[in-house]
PDB file of C-alpha atoms in Angstrom:
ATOM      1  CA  UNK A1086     129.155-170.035  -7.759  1.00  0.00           C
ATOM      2  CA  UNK A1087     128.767-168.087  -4.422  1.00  0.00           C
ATOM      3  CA  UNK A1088     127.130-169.433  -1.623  1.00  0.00           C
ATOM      4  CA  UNK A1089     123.287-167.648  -1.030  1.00  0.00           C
ATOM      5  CA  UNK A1090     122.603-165.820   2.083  1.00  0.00           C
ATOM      6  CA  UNK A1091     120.178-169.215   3.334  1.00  0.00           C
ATOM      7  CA  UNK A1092     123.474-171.215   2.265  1.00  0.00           C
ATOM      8  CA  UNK A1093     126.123-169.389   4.426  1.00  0.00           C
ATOM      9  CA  UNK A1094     123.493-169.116   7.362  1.00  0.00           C
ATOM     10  CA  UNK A1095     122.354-173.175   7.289  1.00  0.00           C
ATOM     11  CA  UNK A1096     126.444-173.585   7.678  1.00  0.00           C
ATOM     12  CA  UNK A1097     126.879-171.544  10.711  1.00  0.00           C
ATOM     13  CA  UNK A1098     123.932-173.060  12.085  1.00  0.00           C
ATOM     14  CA  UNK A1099     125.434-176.647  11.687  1.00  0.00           C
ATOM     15  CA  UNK A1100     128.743-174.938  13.499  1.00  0.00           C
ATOM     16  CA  UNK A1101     126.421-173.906  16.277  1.00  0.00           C
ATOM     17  CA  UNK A1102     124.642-177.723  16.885  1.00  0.00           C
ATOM     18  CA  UNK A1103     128.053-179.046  16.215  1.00  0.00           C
ATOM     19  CA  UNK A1104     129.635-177.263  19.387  1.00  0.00           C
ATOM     20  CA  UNK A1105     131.807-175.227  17.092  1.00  0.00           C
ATOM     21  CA  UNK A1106     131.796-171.363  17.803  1.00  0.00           C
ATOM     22  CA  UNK A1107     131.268-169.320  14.452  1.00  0.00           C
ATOM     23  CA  UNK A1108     134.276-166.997  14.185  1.00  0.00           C
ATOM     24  CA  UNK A1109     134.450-163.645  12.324  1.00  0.00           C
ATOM     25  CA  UNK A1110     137.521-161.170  11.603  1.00  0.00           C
ATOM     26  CA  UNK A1111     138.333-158.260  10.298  1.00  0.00           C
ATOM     27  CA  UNK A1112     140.547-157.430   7.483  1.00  0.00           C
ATOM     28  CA  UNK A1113     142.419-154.317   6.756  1.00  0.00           C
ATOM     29  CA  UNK A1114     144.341-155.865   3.696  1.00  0.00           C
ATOM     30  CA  UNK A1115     144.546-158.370   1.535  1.00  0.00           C
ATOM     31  CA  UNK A1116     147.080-160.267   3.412  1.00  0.00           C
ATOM     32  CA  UNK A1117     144.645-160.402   6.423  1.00  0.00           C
ATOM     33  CA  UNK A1118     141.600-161.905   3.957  1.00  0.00           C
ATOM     34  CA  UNK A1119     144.359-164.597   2.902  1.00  0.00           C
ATOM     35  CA  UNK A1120     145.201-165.675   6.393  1.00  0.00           C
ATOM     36  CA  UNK A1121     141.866-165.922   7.643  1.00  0.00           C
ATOM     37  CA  UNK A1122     140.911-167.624   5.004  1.00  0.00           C
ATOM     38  CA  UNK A1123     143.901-170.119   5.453  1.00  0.00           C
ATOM     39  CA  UNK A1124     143.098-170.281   9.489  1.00  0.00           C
ATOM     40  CA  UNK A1125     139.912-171.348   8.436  1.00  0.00           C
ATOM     41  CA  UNK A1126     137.482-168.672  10.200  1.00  0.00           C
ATOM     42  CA  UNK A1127     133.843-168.420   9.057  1.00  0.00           C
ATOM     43  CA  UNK A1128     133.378-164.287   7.945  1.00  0.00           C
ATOM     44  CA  UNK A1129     135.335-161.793   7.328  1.00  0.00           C
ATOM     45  CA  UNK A1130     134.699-157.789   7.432  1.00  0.00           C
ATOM     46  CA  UNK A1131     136.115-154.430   5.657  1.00  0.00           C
ATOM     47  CA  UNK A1132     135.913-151.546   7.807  1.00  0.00           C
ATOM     48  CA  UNK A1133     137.454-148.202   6.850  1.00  0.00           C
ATOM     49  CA  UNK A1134     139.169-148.782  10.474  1.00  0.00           C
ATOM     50  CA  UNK A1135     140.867-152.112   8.752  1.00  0.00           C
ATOM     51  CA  UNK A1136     142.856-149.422   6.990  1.00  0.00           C
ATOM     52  CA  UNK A1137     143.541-147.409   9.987  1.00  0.00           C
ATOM     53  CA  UNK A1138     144.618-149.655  12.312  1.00  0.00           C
ATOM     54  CA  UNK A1139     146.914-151.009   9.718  1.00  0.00           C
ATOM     55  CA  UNK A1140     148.070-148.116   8.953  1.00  0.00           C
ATOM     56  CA  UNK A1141     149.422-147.873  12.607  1.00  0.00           C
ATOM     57  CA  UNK A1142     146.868-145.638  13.415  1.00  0.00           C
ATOM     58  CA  UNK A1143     143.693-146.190  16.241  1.00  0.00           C
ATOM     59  CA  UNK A1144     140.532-147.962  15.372  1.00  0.00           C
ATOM     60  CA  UNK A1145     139.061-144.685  16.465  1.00  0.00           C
ATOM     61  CA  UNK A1146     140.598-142.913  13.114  1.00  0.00           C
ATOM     62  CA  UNK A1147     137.441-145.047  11.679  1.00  0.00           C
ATOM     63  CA  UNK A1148     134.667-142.836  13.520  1.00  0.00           C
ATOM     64  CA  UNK A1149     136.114-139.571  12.635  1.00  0.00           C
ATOM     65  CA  UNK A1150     136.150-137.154   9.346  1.00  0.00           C
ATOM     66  CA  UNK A1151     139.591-138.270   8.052  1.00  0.00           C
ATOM     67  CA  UNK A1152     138.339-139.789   5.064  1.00  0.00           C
ATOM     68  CA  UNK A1153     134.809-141.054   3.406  1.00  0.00           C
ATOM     69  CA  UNK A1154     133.864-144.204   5.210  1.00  0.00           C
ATOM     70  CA  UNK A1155     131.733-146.047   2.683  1.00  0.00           C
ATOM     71  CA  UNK A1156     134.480-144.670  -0.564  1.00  0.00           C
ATOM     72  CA  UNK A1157     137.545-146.360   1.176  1.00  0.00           C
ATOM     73  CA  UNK A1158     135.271-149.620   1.962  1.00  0.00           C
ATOM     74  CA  UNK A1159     135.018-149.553  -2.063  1.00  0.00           C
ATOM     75  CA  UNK A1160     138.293-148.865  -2.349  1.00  0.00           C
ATOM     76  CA  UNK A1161     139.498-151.659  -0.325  1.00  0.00           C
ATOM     77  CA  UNK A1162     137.109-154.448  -1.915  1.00  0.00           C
ATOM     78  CA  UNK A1163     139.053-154.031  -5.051  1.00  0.00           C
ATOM     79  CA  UNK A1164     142.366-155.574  -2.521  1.00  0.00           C
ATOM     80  CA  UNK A1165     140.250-157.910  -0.879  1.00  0.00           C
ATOM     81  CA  UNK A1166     137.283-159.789  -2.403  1.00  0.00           C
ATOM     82  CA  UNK A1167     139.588-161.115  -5.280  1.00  0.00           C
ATOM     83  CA  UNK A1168     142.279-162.776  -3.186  1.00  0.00           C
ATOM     84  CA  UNK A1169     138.691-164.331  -1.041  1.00  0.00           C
ATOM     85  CA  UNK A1170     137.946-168.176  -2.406  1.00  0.00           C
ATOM     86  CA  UNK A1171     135.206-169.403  -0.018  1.00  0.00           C
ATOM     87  CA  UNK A1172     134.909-167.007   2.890  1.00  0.00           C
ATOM     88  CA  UNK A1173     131.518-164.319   2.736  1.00  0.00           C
ATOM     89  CA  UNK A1174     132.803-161.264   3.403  1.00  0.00           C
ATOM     90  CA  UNK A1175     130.414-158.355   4.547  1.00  0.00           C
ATOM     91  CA  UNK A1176     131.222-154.485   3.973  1.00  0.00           C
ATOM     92  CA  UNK A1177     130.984-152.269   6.565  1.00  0.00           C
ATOM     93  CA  UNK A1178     128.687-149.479   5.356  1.00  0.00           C
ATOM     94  CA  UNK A1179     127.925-146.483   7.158  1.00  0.00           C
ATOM     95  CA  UNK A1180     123.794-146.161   6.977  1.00  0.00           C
ATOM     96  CA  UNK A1181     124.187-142.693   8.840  1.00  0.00           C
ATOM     97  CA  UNK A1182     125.787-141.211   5.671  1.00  0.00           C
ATOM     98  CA  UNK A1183     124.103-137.856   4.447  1.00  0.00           C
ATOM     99  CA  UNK A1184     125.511-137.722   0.961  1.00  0.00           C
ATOM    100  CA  UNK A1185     124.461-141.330  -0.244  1.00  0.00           C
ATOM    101  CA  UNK A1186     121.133-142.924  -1.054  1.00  0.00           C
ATOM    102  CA  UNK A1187     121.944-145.971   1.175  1.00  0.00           C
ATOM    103  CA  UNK A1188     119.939-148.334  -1.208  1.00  0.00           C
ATOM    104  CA  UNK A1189     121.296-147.469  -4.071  1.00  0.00           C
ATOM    105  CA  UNK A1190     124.422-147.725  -2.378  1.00  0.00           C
ATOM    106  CA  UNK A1191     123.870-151.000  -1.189  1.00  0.00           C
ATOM    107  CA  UNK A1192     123.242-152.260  -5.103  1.00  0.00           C
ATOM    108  CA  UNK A1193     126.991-151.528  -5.623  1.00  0.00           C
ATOM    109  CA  UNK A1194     127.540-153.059  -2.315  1.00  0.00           C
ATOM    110  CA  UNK A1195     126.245-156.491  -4.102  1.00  0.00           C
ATOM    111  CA  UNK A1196     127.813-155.501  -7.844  1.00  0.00           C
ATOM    112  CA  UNK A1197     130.888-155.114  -6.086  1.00  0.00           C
ATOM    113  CA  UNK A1198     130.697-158.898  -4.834  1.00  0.00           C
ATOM    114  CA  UNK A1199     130.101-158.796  -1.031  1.00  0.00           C
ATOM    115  CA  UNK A1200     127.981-160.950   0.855  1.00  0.00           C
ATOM    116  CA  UNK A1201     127.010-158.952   3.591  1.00  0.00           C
ATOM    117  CA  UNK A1202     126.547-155.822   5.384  1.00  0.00           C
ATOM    118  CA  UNK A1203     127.593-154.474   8.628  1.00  0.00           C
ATOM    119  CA  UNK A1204     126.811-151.183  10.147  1.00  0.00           C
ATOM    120  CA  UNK A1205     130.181-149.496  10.841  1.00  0.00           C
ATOM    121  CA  UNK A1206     131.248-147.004  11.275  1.00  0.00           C
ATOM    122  CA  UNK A1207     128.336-146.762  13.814  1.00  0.00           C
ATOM    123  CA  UNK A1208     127.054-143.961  16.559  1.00  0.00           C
ATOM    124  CA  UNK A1209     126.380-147.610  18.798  1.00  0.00           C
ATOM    125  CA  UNK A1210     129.779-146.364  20.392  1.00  0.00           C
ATOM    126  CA  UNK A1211     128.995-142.528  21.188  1.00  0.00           C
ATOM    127  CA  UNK A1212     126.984-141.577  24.165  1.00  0.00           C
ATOM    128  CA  UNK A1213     126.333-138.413  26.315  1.00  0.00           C
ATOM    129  CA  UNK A1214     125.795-134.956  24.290  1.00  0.00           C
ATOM    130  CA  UNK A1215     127.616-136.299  21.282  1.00  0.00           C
ATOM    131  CA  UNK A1216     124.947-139.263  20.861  1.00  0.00           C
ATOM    132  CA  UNK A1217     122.426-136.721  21.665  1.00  0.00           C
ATOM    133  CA  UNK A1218     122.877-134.529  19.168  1.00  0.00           C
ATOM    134  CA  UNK A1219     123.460-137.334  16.855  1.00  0.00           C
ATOM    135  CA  UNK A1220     119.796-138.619  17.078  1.00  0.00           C
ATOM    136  CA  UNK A1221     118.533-135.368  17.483  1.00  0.00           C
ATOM    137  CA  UNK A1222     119.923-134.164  13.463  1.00  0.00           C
ATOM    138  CA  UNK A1223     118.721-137.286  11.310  1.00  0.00           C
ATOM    139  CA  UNK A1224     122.304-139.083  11.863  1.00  0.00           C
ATOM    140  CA  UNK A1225     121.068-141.764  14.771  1.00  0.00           C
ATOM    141  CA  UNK A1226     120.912-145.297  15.293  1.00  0.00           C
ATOM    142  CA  UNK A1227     117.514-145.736  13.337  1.00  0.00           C
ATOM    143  CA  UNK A1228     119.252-144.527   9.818  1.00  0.00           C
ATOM    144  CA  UNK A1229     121.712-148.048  10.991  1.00  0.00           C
ATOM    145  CA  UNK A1230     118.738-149.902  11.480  1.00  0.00           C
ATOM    146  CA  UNK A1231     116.909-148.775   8.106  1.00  0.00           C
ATOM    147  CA  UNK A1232     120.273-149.594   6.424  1.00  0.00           C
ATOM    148  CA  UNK A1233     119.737-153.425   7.971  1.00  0.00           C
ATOM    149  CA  UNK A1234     116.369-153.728   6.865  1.00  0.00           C
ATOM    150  CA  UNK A1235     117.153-152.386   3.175  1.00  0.00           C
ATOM    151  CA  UNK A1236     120.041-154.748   3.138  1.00  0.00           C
ATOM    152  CA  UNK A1237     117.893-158.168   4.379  1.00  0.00           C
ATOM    153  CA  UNK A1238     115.456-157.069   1.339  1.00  0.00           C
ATOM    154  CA  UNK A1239     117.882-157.575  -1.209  1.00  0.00           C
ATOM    155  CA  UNK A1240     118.762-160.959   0.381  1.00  0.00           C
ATOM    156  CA  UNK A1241     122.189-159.624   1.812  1.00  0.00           C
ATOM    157  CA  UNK A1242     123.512-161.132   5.121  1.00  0.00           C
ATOM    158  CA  UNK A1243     122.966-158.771   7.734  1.00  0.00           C
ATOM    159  CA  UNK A1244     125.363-158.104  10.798  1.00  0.00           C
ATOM    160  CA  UNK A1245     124.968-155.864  13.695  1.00  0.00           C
ATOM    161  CA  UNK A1246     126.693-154.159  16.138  1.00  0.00           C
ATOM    162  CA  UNK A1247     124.484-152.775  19.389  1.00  0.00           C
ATOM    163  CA  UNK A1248     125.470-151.693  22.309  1.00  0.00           C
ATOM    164  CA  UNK A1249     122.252-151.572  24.765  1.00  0.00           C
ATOM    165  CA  UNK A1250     118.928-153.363  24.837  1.00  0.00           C
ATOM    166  CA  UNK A1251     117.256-150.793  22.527  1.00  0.00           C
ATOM    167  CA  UNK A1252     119.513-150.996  20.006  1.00  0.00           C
ATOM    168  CA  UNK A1253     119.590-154.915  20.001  1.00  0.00           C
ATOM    169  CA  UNK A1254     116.081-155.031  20.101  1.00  0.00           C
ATOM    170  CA  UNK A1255     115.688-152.820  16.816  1.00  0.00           C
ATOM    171  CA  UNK A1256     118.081-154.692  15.028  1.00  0.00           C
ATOM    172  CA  UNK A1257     116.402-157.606  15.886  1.00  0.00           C
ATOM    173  CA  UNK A1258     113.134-156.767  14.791  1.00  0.00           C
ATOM    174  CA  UNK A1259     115.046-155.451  11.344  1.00  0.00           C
ATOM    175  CA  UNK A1260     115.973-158.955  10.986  1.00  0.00           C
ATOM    176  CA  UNK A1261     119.757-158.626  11.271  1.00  0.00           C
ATOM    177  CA  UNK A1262     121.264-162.244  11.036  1.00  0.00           C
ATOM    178  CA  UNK A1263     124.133-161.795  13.012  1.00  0.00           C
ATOM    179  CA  UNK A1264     123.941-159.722  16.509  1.00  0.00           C
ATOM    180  CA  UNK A1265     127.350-158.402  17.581  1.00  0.00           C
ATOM    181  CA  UNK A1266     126.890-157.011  21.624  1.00  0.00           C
ATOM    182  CA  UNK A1267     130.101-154.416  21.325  1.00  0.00           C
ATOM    183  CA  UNK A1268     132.004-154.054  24.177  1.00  0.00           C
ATOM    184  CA  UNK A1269     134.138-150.426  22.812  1.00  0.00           C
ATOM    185  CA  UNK A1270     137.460-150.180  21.291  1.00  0.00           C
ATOM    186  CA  UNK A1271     139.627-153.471  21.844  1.00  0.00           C
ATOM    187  CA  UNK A1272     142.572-152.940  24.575  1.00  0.00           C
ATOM    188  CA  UNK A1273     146.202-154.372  24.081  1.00  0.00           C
ATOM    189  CA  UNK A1274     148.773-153.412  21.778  1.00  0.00           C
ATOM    190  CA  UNK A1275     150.873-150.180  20.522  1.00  0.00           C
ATOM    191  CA  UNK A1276     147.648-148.102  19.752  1.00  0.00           C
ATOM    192  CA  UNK A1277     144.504-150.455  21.937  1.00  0.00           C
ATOM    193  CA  UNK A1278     142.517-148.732  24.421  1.00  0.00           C
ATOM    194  CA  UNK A1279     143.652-148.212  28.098  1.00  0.00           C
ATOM    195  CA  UNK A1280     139.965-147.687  29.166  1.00  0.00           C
ATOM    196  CA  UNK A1281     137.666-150.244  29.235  1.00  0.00           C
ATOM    197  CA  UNK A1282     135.471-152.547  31.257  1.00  0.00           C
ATOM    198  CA  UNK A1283     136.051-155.973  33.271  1.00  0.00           C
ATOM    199  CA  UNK A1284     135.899-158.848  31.385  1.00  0.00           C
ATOM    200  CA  UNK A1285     133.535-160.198  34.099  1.00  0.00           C
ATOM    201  CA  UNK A1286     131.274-157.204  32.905  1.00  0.00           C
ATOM    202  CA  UNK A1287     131.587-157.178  29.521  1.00  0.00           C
ATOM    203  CA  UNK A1288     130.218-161.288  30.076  1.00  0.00           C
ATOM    204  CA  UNK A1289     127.581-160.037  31.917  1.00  0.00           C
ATOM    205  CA  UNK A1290     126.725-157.239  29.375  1.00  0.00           C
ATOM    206  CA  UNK A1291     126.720-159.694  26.371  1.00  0.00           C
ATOM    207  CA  UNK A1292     124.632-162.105  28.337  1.00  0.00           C
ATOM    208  CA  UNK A1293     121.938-159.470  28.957  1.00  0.00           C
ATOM    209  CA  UNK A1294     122.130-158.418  25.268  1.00  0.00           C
ATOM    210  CA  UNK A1295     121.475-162.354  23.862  1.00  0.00           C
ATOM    211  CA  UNK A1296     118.773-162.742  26.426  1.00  0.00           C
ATOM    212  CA  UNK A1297     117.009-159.351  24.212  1.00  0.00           C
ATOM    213  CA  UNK A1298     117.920-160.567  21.314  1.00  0.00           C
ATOM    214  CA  UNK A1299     116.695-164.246  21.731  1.00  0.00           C
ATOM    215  CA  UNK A1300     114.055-163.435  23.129  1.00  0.00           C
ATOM    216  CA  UNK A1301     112.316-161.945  19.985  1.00  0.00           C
ATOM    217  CA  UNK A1302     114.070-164.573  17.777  1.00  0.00           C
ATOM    218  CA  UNK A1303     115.946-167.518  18.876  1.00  0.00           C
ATOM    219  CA  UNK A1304     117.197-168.721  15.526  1.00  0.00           C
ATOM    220  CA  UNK A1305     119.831-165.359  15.571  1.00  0.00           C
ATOM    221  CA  UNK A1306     123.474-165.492  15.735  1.00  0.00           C
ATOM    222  CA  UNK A1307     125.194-163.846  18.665  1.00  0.00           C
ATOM    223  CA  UNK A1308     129.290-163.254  18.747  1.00  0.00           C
ATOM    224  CA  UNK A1309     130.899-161.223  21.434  1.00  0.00           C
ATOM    225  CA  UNK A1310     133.270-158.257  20.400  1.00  0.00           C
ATOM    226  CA  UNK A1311     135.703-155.693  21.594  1.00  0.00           C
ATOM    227  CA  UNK A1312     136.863-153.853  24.812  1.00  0.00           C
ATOM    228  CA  UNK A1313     138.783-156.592  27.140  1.00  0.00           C
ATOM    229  CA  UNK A1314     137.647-159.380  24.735  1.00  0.00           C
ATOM    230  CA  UNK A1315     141.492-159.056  23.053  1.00  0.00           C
ATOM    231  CA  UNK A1316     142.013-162.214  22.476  1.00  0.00           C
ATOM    232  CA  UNK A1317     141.391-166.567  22.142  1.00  0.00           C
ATOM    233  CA  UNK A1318     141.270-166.810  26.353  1.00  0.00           C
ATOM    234  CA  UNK A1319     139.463-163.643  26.949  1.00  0.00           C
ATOM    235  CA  UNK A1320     136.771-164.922  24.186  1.00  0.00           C
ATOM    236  CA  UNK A1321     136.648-168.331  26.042  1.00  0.00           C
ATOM    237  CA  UNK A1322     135.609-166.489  28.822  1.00  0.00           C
ATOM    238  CA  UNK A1323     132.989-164.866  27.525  1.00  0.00           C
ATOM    239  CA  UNK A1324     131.703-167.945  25.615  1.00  0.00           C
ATOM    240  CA  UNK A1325     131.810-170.891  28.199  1.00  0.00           C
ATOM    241  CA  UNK A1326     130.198-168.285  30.746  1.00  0.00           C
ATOM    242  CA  UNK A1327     126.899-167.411  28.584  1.00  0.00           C
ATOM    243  CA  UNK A1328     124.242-169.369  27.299  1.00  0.00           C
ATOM    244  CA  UNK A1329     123.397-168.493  23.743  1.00  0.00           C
ATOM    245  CA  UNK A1330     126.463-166.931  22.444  1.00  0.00           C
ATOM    246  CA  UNK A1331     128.135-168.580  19.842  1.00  0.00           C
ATOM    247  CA  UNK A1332     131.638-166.835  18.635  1.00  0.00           C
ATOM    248  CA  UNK A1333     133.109-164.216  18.435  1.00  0.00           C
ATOM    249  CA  UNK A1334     134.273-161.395  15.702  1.00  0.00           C
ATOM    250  CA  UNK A1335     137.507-159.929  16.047  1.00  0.00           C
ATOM    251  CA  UNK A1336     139.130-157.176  14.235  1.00  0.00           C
ATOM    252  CA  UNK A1337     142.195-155.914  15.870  1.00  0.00           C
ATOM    253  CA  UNK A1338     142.588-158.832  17.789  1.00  0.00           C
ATOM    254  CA  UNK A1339     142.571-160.507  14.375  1.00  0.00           C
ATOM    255  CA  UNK A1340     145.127-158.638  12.577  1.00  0.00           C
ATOM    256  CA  UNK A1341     146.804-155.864  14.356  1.00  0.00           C
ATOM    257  CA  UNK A1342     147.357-157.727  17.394  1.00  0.00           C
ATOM    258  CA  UNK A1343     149.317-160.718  16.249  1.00  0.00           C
ATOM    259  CA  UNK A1344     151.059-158.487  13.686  1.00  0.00           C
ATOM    260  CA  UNK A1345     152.275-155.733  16.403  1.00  0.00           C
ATOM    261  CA  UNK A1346     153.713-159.429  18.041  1.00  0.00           C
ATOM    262  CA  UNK A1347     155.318-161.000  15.352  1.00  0.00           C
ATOM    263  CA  UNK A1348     156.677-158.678  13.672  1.00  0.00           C
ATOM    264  CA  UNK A1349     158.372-157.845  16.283  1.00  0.00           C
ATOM    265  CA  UNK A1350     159.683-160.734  17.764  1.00  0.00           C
ATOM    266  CA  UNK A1351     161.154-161.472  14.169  1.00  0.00           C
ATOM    267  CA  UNK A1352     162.873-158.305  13.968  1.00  0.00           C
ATOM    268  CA  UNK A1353     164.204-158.456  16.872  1.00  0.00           C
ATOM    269  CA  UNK A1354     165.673-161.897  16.329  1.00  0.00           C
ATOM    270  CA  UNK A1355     167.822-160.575  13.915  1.00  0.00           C
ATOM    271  CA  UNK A1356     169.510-158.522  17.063  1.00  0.00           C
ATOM    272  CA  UNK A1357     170.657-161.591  18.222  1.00  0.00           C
ATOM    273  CA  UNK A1358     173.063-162.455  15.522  1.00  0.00           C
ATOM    274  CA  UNK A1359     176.726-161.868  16.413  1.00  0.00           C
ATOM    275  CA  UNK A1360     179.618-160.592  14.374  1.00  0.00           C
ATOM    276  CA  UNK A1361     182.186-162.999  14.026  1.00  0.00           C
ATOM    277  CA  UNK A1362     185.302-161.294  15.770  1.00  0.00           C
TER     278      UNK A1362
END
């Protein structure tokens, strides 16, 4: 029997008073569930960008009109969930989707065996005119938000991304579980981003985001994400430098960036075998 949402959340709390940091990651494929599940991380997440950035193609690809965000989620539970033993794994649903009713949606969300919810893709990572216009047509950061609080009433695990204090506050007062400060599109790699901030600033940016969110209630998870956060040392650094963050979720430094390394390194090992003359 599947653990409950009050089961999976008193476990990551004993992480927390245990010292342990509660680790998250994204998968894109089955074989990415599988070896999370075998490195022993906590969560794991579908994203329509799992299948992107798999594909070889950006992250990005995931907040654009290449393909139905919440249908290839579906799609890619039937890969995923049954190869899963022990780990929840939350679906990333888009709540700003037009052409679903997101609750009903989220009752297949549960048939189809998830845990939890996440709100990706999300608008958290436009801004200027874009995010504007955006909250201006009924597709903002409140239809995200609603999606959180439907979710939390049928006893899902909630996860959020947010990207300022007003967005971390409103997820907060939803009642997300999990707060996820997101720090843009993770550098490194054959297709990372080149642009992004300091580490030093992305730990002061998640520091200012837990102090919002514990401040209106101390019992929720924070994990760090994205930008310069890339990888084990740069998630160190945010961690051991803030007081009330406790992990981190990956995604393409989870899967795409280890992948882009070893494959590589193995095929090019086979370069070094020589002929016999």
């Amino acid at each position: 029997m599947s653990e409950t949402r009050t089961e999976i959340l008193s476990r990551l709390h004993d992480k927390i008073r245990a010292g342990q940091p509660v680790i998250g990651g994204g998968a894109g494929t089955g074989l990415s569930a599988k070896c999370a599940e075998a490195a022993g991380l906590d969560l794991i997440v579908i994203y329509n960008s799992g299948r992107y950035r798999m594909a070889g193609r950006s992250s990005m690809a995931g907040l654009m009109p290449y393909g139905d965000a919440n249908a290839i989620v579906m799609d890619m539970a039937k890969e995923v969930l049954p190869v899963v033993n022990r780990m929840p794994v939350f679906a990333g649903v888009c709540g700003t989707d037009p052409f679903r009713i997101i609750p009903r949606f989220l009752d297949d969300v549960v048939n189809a065996g998830f845990s939890g919810v996440q709100n990706y893709p999300t608008v958290c990572l436009f801004d200027g005119i874009i995010r504007a216009n955006l909250e201006e047509t009924g597709l903002g950061f409140d239809k995200e938000v609603d999606l959180i609080r439907a979710a939390r009433e049928r006893d899902l695990l909630t996860m959020a991304y947010v990207s300022d204090e007003e967005e971390a506050t409103a997820m907060t007062e939803a009642g997300a579980d999990i707060l996820v400060p997101h720090m843009g599109l993770t550098t490194s790699g054959m297709i990372g981003a080149q642009t992004a901030m300091t580490l030093d600033d992305a730990t002061d940016q998640v520091a200012e985001l837990q102090r919002v969110i514990s401040s209106i209630r101390s019992e929720a998870i924070v994990l760090c994400h994205g930008g310069p956060i890339a990888g084990p040392e740069e998630a160190r650094h945010v961690i051991s430098r803030t007081r009330g963050v406790h992990g981190f979720l990956g995604a393409s430094s989870m899967e795409r960036l280890p992948t882009e390394v070893a494959m590589v390194d193995h095929m090019r090992s086979y370069s070094d075998i020589t002929l016999p003359s």
